Amino acid sequence: MDWIKAKKILSESLPVLILAPLLSLLAGVMLNSTLEGLARVPILLTLAPIFSGRAGDFGVIIASRLTSALHLGLIPPRLERNPVLRTYLLVDVTVILIAAVYVSLVLHFLSPVFGVPSVGLPFLLFITGLGFLIIVLVIFAVGVLVAIFTYASGLDPSNVSFPIVTAVGDVAGVATLILISRVLGLL
Amino acid sequence: MVGVNRRTRRLFTETLVGELVGISGSLLAGYGLAFMLDDLRSLPAFLVLVPAFLEMRGSISGASAARTATALHLGTITSRLEFSEELQTEIVVSTFLGIFLSAVLGVVAHFFSILLGFSSIGLIQLTVLSVVAGSVSSVIMLFAADFSSILFYRMGIDPNNVVGPYVAMLGDIVSIGSLFLGARFVLWVF
């Protein structure tokens, strides 16, 4: 047991490991305030980790790709239009729309097996398609900012930036899900 | 995709595969939540805790797996599954973090809920629920994240490329399962 090393890991990671879940508590608060609605339409509760997960995943994917690209000098550390960013965005939007179709199909056909009634395939396609699209666009911006910040400050992305990005993803994901469900009159 | 170069196609395929793995984990976690609906309703403020608990679990296991992968490459943790000093440190640190932060989250989730005018099952109850779930998931994820990195490395697979999405997927499922056990424990004791 190496106590010096243990102390180093703890002192580096504790602040972020406390701060990030505190941010995620906001997502929990939003879910909790709609609990009765979620109980009426439980498939929305099933969608909650999926929305949060996608937002967190894409945030980390974008931030880590850009951090590497910045270190390699592929893109300049400035906010401007450039072909690398455009390719990333196109790839991510395509992937997320395929993911939306996958989630909708699985949810529609598998949910009754788990005792969770479906709200219909068109509804699911609309919620996930629009929701994922909003998430990618919002989180893309977050990822770009975080990458530039991480690059400029010289922080270790896996210890500092990524936990914060996944926490922001939790909040963005749940907020998007609740918003769309409200607009569709499901909640 | 016509006119798309090889690098873009590879980027697309890797992102898509990673996402489909991640979504499958989130789907199971989502079904787990729907399955716990009765417990979520009978234990007020429990749901406030859920996303934060998942986030904490993911951050600890992800970072721990990444450190183990680096140590394997550097040779400070060997693939012979012996309890080297480095591995002992990793086990102690990630277990301590998992249990300590669960307690912090339980306490904060309780006061957060009260402050915002929600009801809560109570400070002790919510903290016990979180700590039980934190302990169970710490032990499972220790084997799932760190020891599986070692196994991947032994099989000649670079853990850096596999463990990220795999740990995230497993972390979601294990967290929801552990939270369910924690909830059952609290309902049984109190």
Short mmCIF file of C-alpha atoms in Angstrom, two decimals:
data_model
loop_
_atom_site.label_atom_id
_atom_site.label_comp_id
_atom_site.label_asym_id
_atom_site.label_seq_id
_atom_site.Cartn_x
_atom_site.Cartn_y
_atom_site.Cartn_z
CA MET A 1 0.00 0.00 0.00
CA ASP A 2 1.54 3.26 -1.18
CA TRP A 3 0.10 5.99 1.05
CA ILE A 4 1.75 8.89 -0.75
CA LYS A 5 0.30 7.76 -4.07
CA ALA A 6 -3.12 7.17 -2.46
CA LYS A 7 -3.07 10.68 -0.99
CA LYS A 8 -2.13 12.14 -4.37
CA ILE A 9 -5.01 10.38 -6.19
CA LEU A 10 -7.46 11.42 -3.47
CA SER A 11 -6.42 15.06 -3.34
CA GLU A 12 -6.53 15.36 -7.14
CA SER A 13 -9.85 13.64 -7.70
CA LEU A 14 -11.92 14.42 -4.59
CA PRO A 15 -12.98 18.00 -5.50
CA VAL A 16 -14.32 16.92 -8.90
CA LEU A 17 -15.79 13.67 -7.58
CA ILE A 18 -17.81 15.74 -5.11
CA LEU A 19 -18.68 18.59 -7.48
CA ALA A 20 -19.85 16.45 -10.43
CA PRO A 21 -22.44 14.37 -8.52
CA LEU A 22 -23.72 17.58 -6.89
CA LEU A 23 -24.48 18.86 -10.41
CA SER A 24 -26.20 15.56 -11.20
CA LEU A 25 -28.40 16.01 -8.13
CA LEU A 26 -30.16 18.73 -10.18
CA ALA A 27 -31.14 16.05 -12.70
CA GLY A 28 -32.44 13.97 -9.79
CA VAL A 29 -34.46 16.92 -8.50
CA MET A 30 -36.05 17.42 -11.95
CA LEU A 31 -36.96 13.73 -12.18
CA ASN A 32 -38.27 13.68 -8.63
CA SER A 33 -40.56 16.65 -9.25
CA THR A 34 -42.21 14.76 -12.13
CA LEU A 35 -42.32 11.38 -10.34
CA GLU A 36 -46.11 11.05 -10.41
CA GLY A 37 -46.18 11.76 -14.16
CA LEU A 38 -43.34 9.29 -14.72
CA ALA A 39 -45.29 6.70 -12.74
CA ARG A 40 -48.22 7.13 -15.15
CA VAL A 41 -45.97 6.79 -18.23
CA PRO A 42 -43.10 4.58 -16.92
CA ILE A 43 -41.45 4.33 -20.33
CA LEU A 44 -40.33 7.95 -19.79
CA LEU A 45 -38.53 6.81 -16.63
CA THR A 46 -36.83 4.11 -18.72
CA LEU A 47 -35.77 6.83 -21.16
CA ALA A 48 -34.18 9.00 -18.43
CA PRO A 49 -30.85 7.11 -18.11
CA ILE A 50 -30.77 6.75 -21.91
CA PHE A 51 -31.07 10.53 -22.42
CA SER A 52 -28.55 11.30 -19.66
CA GLY A 53 -26.20 8.61 -20.91
CA ARG A 54 -26.20 9.88 -24.50
CA ALA A 55 -25.57 13.45 -23.42
CA GLY A 56 -22.68 12.37 -21.16
CA ASP A 57 -21.21 10.00 -23.77
CA PHE A 58 -21.23 12.55 -26.57
CA GLY A 59 -19.87 15.24 -24.29
CA VAL A 60 -16.92 13.01 -23.39
CA ILE A 61 -16.43 11.81 -26.98
CA ILE A 62 -16.38 15.37 -28.34
CA ALA A 63 -14.22 16.76 -25.53
CA SER A 64 -11.66 13.94 -25.77
CA ARG A 65 -11.46 14.03 -29.59
CA LEU A 66 -10.95 17.78 -29.54
CA THR A 67 -8.44 17.68 -26.68
CA SER A 68 -6.35 15.22 -28.73
CA ALA A 69 -6.80 17.28 -31.91
CA LEU A 70 -5.70 20.43 -30.07
CA HIS A 71 -2.59 18.72 -28.69
CA LEU A 72 -1.78 17.37 -32.16
CA GLY A 73 -2.25 20.83 -33.65
CA LEU A 74 -5.02 19.66 -36.01
CA ILE A 75 -7.25 22.53 -34.93
CA PRO A 76 -6.37 25.93 -33.46
CA PRO A 77 -7.54 26.68 -29.90
CA ARG A 78 -10.01 29.32 -31.11
CA LEU A 79 -13.75 29.26 -31.66
CA GLU A 80 -14.12 29.35 -35.44
CA ARG A 81 -15.62 27.37 -38.31
CA ASN A 82 -13.36 24.60 -39.44
CA PRO A 83 -13.72 21.40 -41.49
CA VAL A 84 -12.62 19.07 -38.66
CA LEU A 85 -15.38 20.30 -36.38
CA ARG A 86 -17.92 20.07 -39.22
CA THR A 87 -17.00 16.43 -39.89
CA TYR A 88 -17.33 15.60 -36.18
CA LEU A 89 -20.73 17.25 -36.00
CA LEU A 90 -22.01 15.46 -39.15
CA VAL A 91 -20.77 12.08 -37.89
CA ASP A 92 -22.32 12.63 -34.45
CA VAL A 93 -25.69 13.75 -35.81
CA THR A 94 -25.81 10.71 -38.12
CA VAL A 95 -24.87 8.33 -35.29
CA ILE A 96 -27.37 9.83 -32.85
CA LEU A 97 -30.24 9.55 -35.36
CA ILE A 98 -29.40 5.87 -35.98
CA ALA A 99 -29.21 5.44 -32.20
CA ALA A 100 -32.68 7.03 -31.88
CA VAL A 101 -34.17 4.49 -34.30
CA TYR A 102 -32.42 1.64 -32.43
CA VAL A 103 -33.68 2.82 -29.02
CA SER A 104 -37.23 3.34 -30.33
CA LEU A 105 -37.43 -0.12 -31.89
CA VAL A 106 -35.99 -1.87 -28.83
CA LEU A 107 -38.21 0.09 -26.45
CA HIS A 108 -41.34 -0.44 -28.52
CA PHE A 109 -40.95 -4.19 -28.91
CA LEU A 110 -39.10 -5.11 -25.69
CA SER A 111 -40.85 -2.89 -23.13
CA PRO A 112 -44.08 -4.94 -22.93
CA VAL A 113 -41.89 -7.93 -22.02
CA PHE A 114 -40.57 -5.97 -19.00
CA GLY A 115 -44.10 -4.87 -18.09
CA VAL A 116 -43.59 -1.29 -19.31
CA PRO A 117 -46.29 -0.25 -21.80
CA SER A 118 -45.05 1.45 -25.01
CA VAL A 119 -46.43 4.83 -26.03
CA GLY A 120 -46.34 3.80 -29.70
CA LEU A 121 -43.50 3.69 -32.21
CA PRO A 122 -44.15 7.11 -33.84
CA PHE A 123 -44.17 8.82 -30.44
CA LEU A 124 -40.94 7.07 -29.43
CA LEU A 125 -39.24 7.94 -32.72
CA PHE A 126 -40.26 11.56 -32.31
CA ILE A 127 -39.17 11.85 -28.65
CA THR A 128 -35.80 10.16 -29.14
CA GLY A 129 -35.09 11.68 -32.57
CA LEU A 130 -35.78 15.27 -31.56
CA GLY A 131 -34.40 14.77 -28.04
CA PHE A 132 -31.10 13.23 -29.15
CA LEU A 133 -30.67 15.91 -31.80
CA ILE A 134 -31.11 18.70 -29.24
CA ILE A 135 -28.72 16.89 -26.88
CA VAL A 136 -25.98 16.52 -29.48
CA LEU A 137 -26.18 20.16 -30.53
CA VAL A 138 -26.15 21.47 -26.94
CA ILE A 139 -23.48 19.06 -25.73
CA PHE A 140 -21.31 19.70 -28.80
CA ALA A 141 -20.99 23.29 -27.72
CA VAL A 142 -20.23 22.20 -24.14
CA GLY A 143 -17.61 19.72 -25.40
CA VAL A 144 -15.86 22.36 -27.51
CA LEU A 145 -15.66 24.79 -24.58
CA VAL A 146 -14.46 22.09 -22.17
CA ALA A 147 -11.78 20.90 -24.63
CA ILE A 148 -10.43 24.42 -25.10
CA PHE A 149 -10.48 24.99 -21.33
CA THR A 150 -8.79 21.63 -20.61
CA TYR A 151 -6.15 22.29 -23.26
CA ALA A 152 -5.46 25.81 -22.03
CA SER A 153 -5.28 24.86 -18.34
CA GLY A 154 -3.25 21.68 -18.80
CA LEU A 155 -5.60 19.61 -16.59
CA ASP A 156 -5.86 15.83 -16.94
CA PRO A 157 -9.12 15.38 -18.90
CA SER A 158 -10.02 11.97 -17.43
CA ASN A 159 -9.75 13.23 -13.84
CA VAL A 160 -11.32 16.66 -14.20
CA SER A 161 -13.14 17.48 -17.44
CA PHE A 162 -14.97 14.22 -18.13
CA PRO A 163 -16.79 13.88 -14.79
CA ILE A 164 -17.99 17.48 -15.17
CA VAL A 165 -19.11 16.85 -18.77
CA THR A 166 -21.07 13.70 -17.82
CA ALA A 167 -22.73 15.63 -15.00
CA VAL A 168 -23.72 18.46 -17.36
CA GLY A 169 -24.98 15.69 -19.66
CA ASP A 170 -27.21 14.32 -16.88
CA VAL A 171 -28.86 17.69 -16.43
CA ALA A 172 -29.14 18.43 -20.19
CA GLY A 173 -30.50 14.92 -20.91
CA VAL A 174 -33.17 14.93 -18.21
CA ALA A 175 -34.19 18.54 -18.98
CA THR A 176 -34.59 17.71 -22.69
CA LEU A 177 -36.63 14.58 -21.93
CA ILE A 178 -38.98 16.38 -19.55
CA LEU A 179 -39.37 19.34 -21.91
CA ILE A 180 -40.32 17.20 -24.93
CA SER A 181 -42.63 15.01 -22.85
CA ARG A 182 -44.40 18.15 -21.58
CA VAL A 183 -44.76 19.56 -25.10
CA LEU A 184 -46.25 16.25 -26.28
CA GLY A 185 -48.61 16.25 -23.29
CA LEU A 186 -47.20 12.99 -21.90
CA LEU A 187 -46.22 14.50 -18.54
CA MET B 1 -21.88 7.22 -47.63
CA VAL B 2 -20.61 8.34 -51.01
CA GLY B 3 -17.56 10.57 -51.19
CA VAL B 4 -16.67 10.08 -47.55
CA ASN B 5 -13.03 9.32 -46.85
CA ARG B 6 -11.76 6.33 -44.88
CA ARG B 7 -10.94 8.25 -41.73
CA THR B 8 -14.44 9.68 -41.49
CA ARG B 9 -15.95 6.25 -42.09
CA ARG B 10 -13.79 4.77 -39.32
CA LEU B 11 -14.75 7.61 -36.97
CA PHE B 12 -18.41 6.93 -37.80
CA THR B 13 -18.15 3.16 -37.21
CA GLU B 14 -16.26 3.50 -33.91
CA THR B 15 -18.65 6.14 -32.59
CA LEU B 16 -21.69 4.10 -33.63
CA VAL B 17 -20.44 0.85 -32.04
CA GLY B 18 -19.52 2.68 -28.81
CA GLU B 19 -22.95 4.31 -28.70
CA LEU B 20 -24.85 1.06 -29.31
CA VAL B 21 -22.93 -0.60 -26.43
CA GLY B 22 -23.60 2.42 -24.18
CA ILE B 23 -27.29 2.55 -25.10
CA SER B 24 -27.73 -1.13 -24.28
CA GLY B 25 -26.41 -0.46 -20.77
CA SER B 26 -28.63 2.60 -20.34
CA LEU B 27 -31.64 0.62 -21.59
CA LEU B 28 -31.13 -2.02 -18.89
CA ALA B 29 -30.63 0.72 -16.29
CA GLY B 30 -33.86 2.33 -17.53
CA TYR B 31 -35.81 -0.89 -17.21
CA GLY B 32 -34.27 -1.31 -13.74
CA LEU B 33 -35.64 2.13 -12.78
CA ALA B 34 -39.11 1.28 -14.12
CA PHE B 35 -38.94 -1.99 -12.19
CA MET B 36 -38.14 -0.04 -8.97
CA LEU B 37 -41.02 2.39 -9.50
CA ASP B 38 -42.88 1.22 -6.36
CA ASP B 39 -39.75 1.64 -4.22
CA LEU B 40 -39.06 5.05 -5.78
CA ARG B 41 -42.56 6.15 -4.77
CA SER B 42 -42.50 4.69 -1.28
CA LEU B 43 -39.03 6.11 -0.49
CA PRO B 44 -39.28 9.89 -1.06
CA ALA B 45 -36.08 11.61 -2.28
CA PHE B 46 -34.68 8.25 -3.44
CA LEU B 47 -35.04 9.38 -7.09
CA VAL B 48 -33.14 12.61 -6.33
CA LEU B 49 -30.15 10.44 -5.48
CA VAL B 50 -30.23 8.17 -8.57
CA PRO B 51 -28.52 10.26 -11.34
CA ALA B 52 -25.87 11.53 -8.92
CA PHE B 53 -25.13 8.00 -7.75
CA LEU B 54 -24.75 6.78 -11.35
CA GLU B 55 -22.49 9.74 -12.15
CA MET B 56 -20.30 9.10 -9.09
CA ARG B 57 -19.99 5.39 -9.86
CA GLY B 58 -19.04 6.07 -13.48
CA SER B 59 -16.41 8.67 -12.55
CA ILE B 60 -14.71 6.50 -9.90
CA SER B 61 -14.69 3.29 -11.95
CA GLY B 62 -13.72 5.04 -15.18
CA ALA B 63 -10.77 6.82 -13.58
CA SER B 64 -9.71 3.70 -11.67
CA ALA B 65 -9.78 1.54 -14.82
CA ALA B 66 -7.80 4.19 -16.70
CA ARG B 67 -5.14 4.28 -13.93
CA THR B 68 -4.95 0.47 -13.91
CA ALA B 69 -4.54 0.40 -17.71
CA THR B 70 -1.69 2.92 -17.50
CA ALA B 71 -0.04 0.97 -14.67
CA LEU B 72 -0.26 -2.24 -16.72
CA HIS B 73 1.47 -0.55 -19.64
CA LEU B 74 4.13 0.84 -17.29
CA GLY B 75 4.55 -2.55 -15.61
CA THR B 76 3.80 -1.31 -12.06
CA ILE B 77 0.76 -3.62 -12.03
CA THR B 78 1.52 -7.00 -13.55
CA SER B 79 -0.89 -9.25 -15.39
CA ARG B 80 -0.19 -12.15 -13.01
CA LEU B 81 -3.01 -11.06 -10.67
CA GLU B 82 -0.69 -10.72 -7.68
CA PHE B 83 -1.40 -8.08 -5.06
CA SER B 84 1.35 -5.64 -5.93
CA GLU B 85 1.63 -2.43 -3.94
CA GLU B 86 0.15 -0.44 -6.85
CA LEU B 87 -2.88 -2.72 -7.12
CA GLN B 88 -3.43 -2.60 -3.35
CA THR B 89 -3.39 1.19 -3.47
CA GLU B 90 -5.88 1.19 -6.35
CA ILE B 91 -8.23 -1.18 -4.49
CA VAL B 92 -8.10 0.81 -1.24
CA VAL B 93 -8.52 4.20 -2.96
CA SER B 94 -11.45 3.30 -5.19
CA THR B 95 -13.27 1.38 -2.43
CA PHE B 96 -12.78 4.25 0.02
CA LEU B 97 -13.99 6.80 -2.56
CA GLY B 98 -17.04 4.70 -3.44
CA ILE B 99 -18.20 4.35 0.17
CA PHE B 100 -17.24 7.83 1.37
CA LEU B 101 -18.85 9.63 -1.58
CA SER B 102 -22.03 7.52 -1.25
CA ALA B 103 -22.37 8.77 2.31
CA VAL B 104 -21.80 12.38 1.20
CA LEU B 105 -24.40 12.00 -1.56
CA GLY B 106 -27.00 10.51 0.79
CA VAL B 107 -26.59 13.43 3.22
CA VAL B 108 -26.61 16.11 0.50
CA ALA B 109 -29.57 14.54 -1.37
CA HIS B 110 -31.58 14.59 1.88
CA PHE B 111 -30.92 18.25 2.67
CA PHE B 112 -31.27 19.26 -0.99
CA SER B 113 -34.72 17.65 -1.10
CA ILE B 114 -35.86 19.24 2.15
CA LEU B 115 -34.55 22.62 1.02
CA LEU B 116 -36.52 22.40 -2.24
CA GLY B 117 -39.70 21.43 -0.43
CA PHE B 118 -39.75 17.72 -1.34
CA SER B 119 -40.30 15.12 1.33
CA SER B 120 -37.47 12.74 2.22
CA ILE B 121 -37.40 9.31 3.83
CA GLY B 122 -35.00 10.80 6.36
CA LEU B 123 -31.32 11.62 6.71
CA ILE B 124 -30.29 8.27 8.24
CA GLN B 125 -32.43 6.20 5.88
CA LEU B 126 -31.26 7.91 2.68
CA THR B 127 -27.61 7.79 3.80
CA VAL B 128 -27.85 4.10 4.74
CA LEU B 129 -29.48 3.35 1.37
CA SER B 130 -26.70 5.17 -0.46
CA VAL B 131 -23.87 3.62 1.57
CA VAL B 132 -25.23 0.07 1.17
CA ALA B 133 -25.55 0.63 -2.60
CA GLY B 134 -22.11 2.27 -2.68
CA SER B 135 -20.43 -0.62 -0.86
CA VAL B 136 -22.05 -3.33 -2.98
CA SER B 137 -21.30 -1.53 -6.26
CA SER B 138 -17.71 -0.72 -5.17
CA VAL B 139 -16.90 -4.39 -4.66
CA ILE B 140 -18.56 -5.52 -7.90
CA MET B 141 -17.04 -2.72 -9.98
CA LEU B 142 -13.60 -3.36 -8.51
CA PHE B 143 -13.68 -6.81 -10.07
CA ALA B 144 -15.47 -5.60 -13.19
CA ALA B 145 -13.24 -2.58 -13.90
CA ASP B 146 -9.76 -3.21 -12.49
CA PHE B 147 -9.49 -6.98 -12.66
CA SER B 148 -11.04 -7.12 -16.10
CA SER B 149 -8.46 -4.56 -17.33
CA ILE B 150 -5.81 -7.01 -16.17
CA LEU B 151 -7.56 -9.90 -17.92
CA PHE B 152 -7.94 -7.91 -21.15
CA TYR B 153 -4.24 -7.07 -20.95
CA ARG B 154 -3.38 -10.74 -20.50
CA MET B 155 -5.42 -11.61 -23.59
CA GLY B 156 -3.32 -9.13 -25.56
CA ILE B 157 -6.10 -6.51 -25.82
CA ASP B 158 -5.20 -2.92 -24.91
CA PRO B 159 -7.56 -2.13 -22.01
CA ASN B 160 -7.53 1.57 -23.00
CA ASN B 161 -9.58 0.79 -26.10
CA VAL B 162 -12.14 -1.55 -24.56
CA VAL B 163 -12.60 -0.69 -20.93
CA GLY B 164 -14.15 2.81 -21.29
CA PRO B 165 -17.51 1.94 -22.88
CA TYR B 166 -17.56 -1.45 -21.17
CA VAL B 167 -17.06 0.03 -17.69
CA ALA B 168 -19.67 2.74 -18.36
CA MET B 169 -22.23 0.16 -19.49
CA LEU B 170 -21.56 -2.19 -16.60
CA GLY B 171 -21.43 0.71 -14.11
CA ASP B 172 -24.98 1.78 -15.00
CA ILE B 173 -26.39 -1.72 -14.59
CA VAL B 174 -24.47 -2.49 -11.37
CA SER B 175 -25.44 0.91 -9.88
CA ILE B 176 -29.16 0.41 -10.48
CA GLY B 177 -28.96 -3.13 -9.08
CA SER B 178 -27.08 -1.92 -6.00
CA LEU B 179 -29.52 0.95 -5.44
CA PHE B 180 -32.34 -1.61 -5.55
CA LEU B 181 -30.57 -3.69 -2.87
CA GLY B 182 -30.01 -0.53 -0.80
CA ALA B 183 -33.71 0.38 -1.09
CA ARG B 184 -34.79 -3.13 -0.09
CA PHE B 185 -32.40 -3.02 2.88
CA VAL B 186 -33.83 0.30 4.10
CA LEU B 187 -37.41 -0.91 3.65
CA TRP B 188 -36.53 -4.04 5.61
CA VAL B 189 -34.67 -2.37 8.51
CA PHE B 190 -36.67 0.82 9.08
#
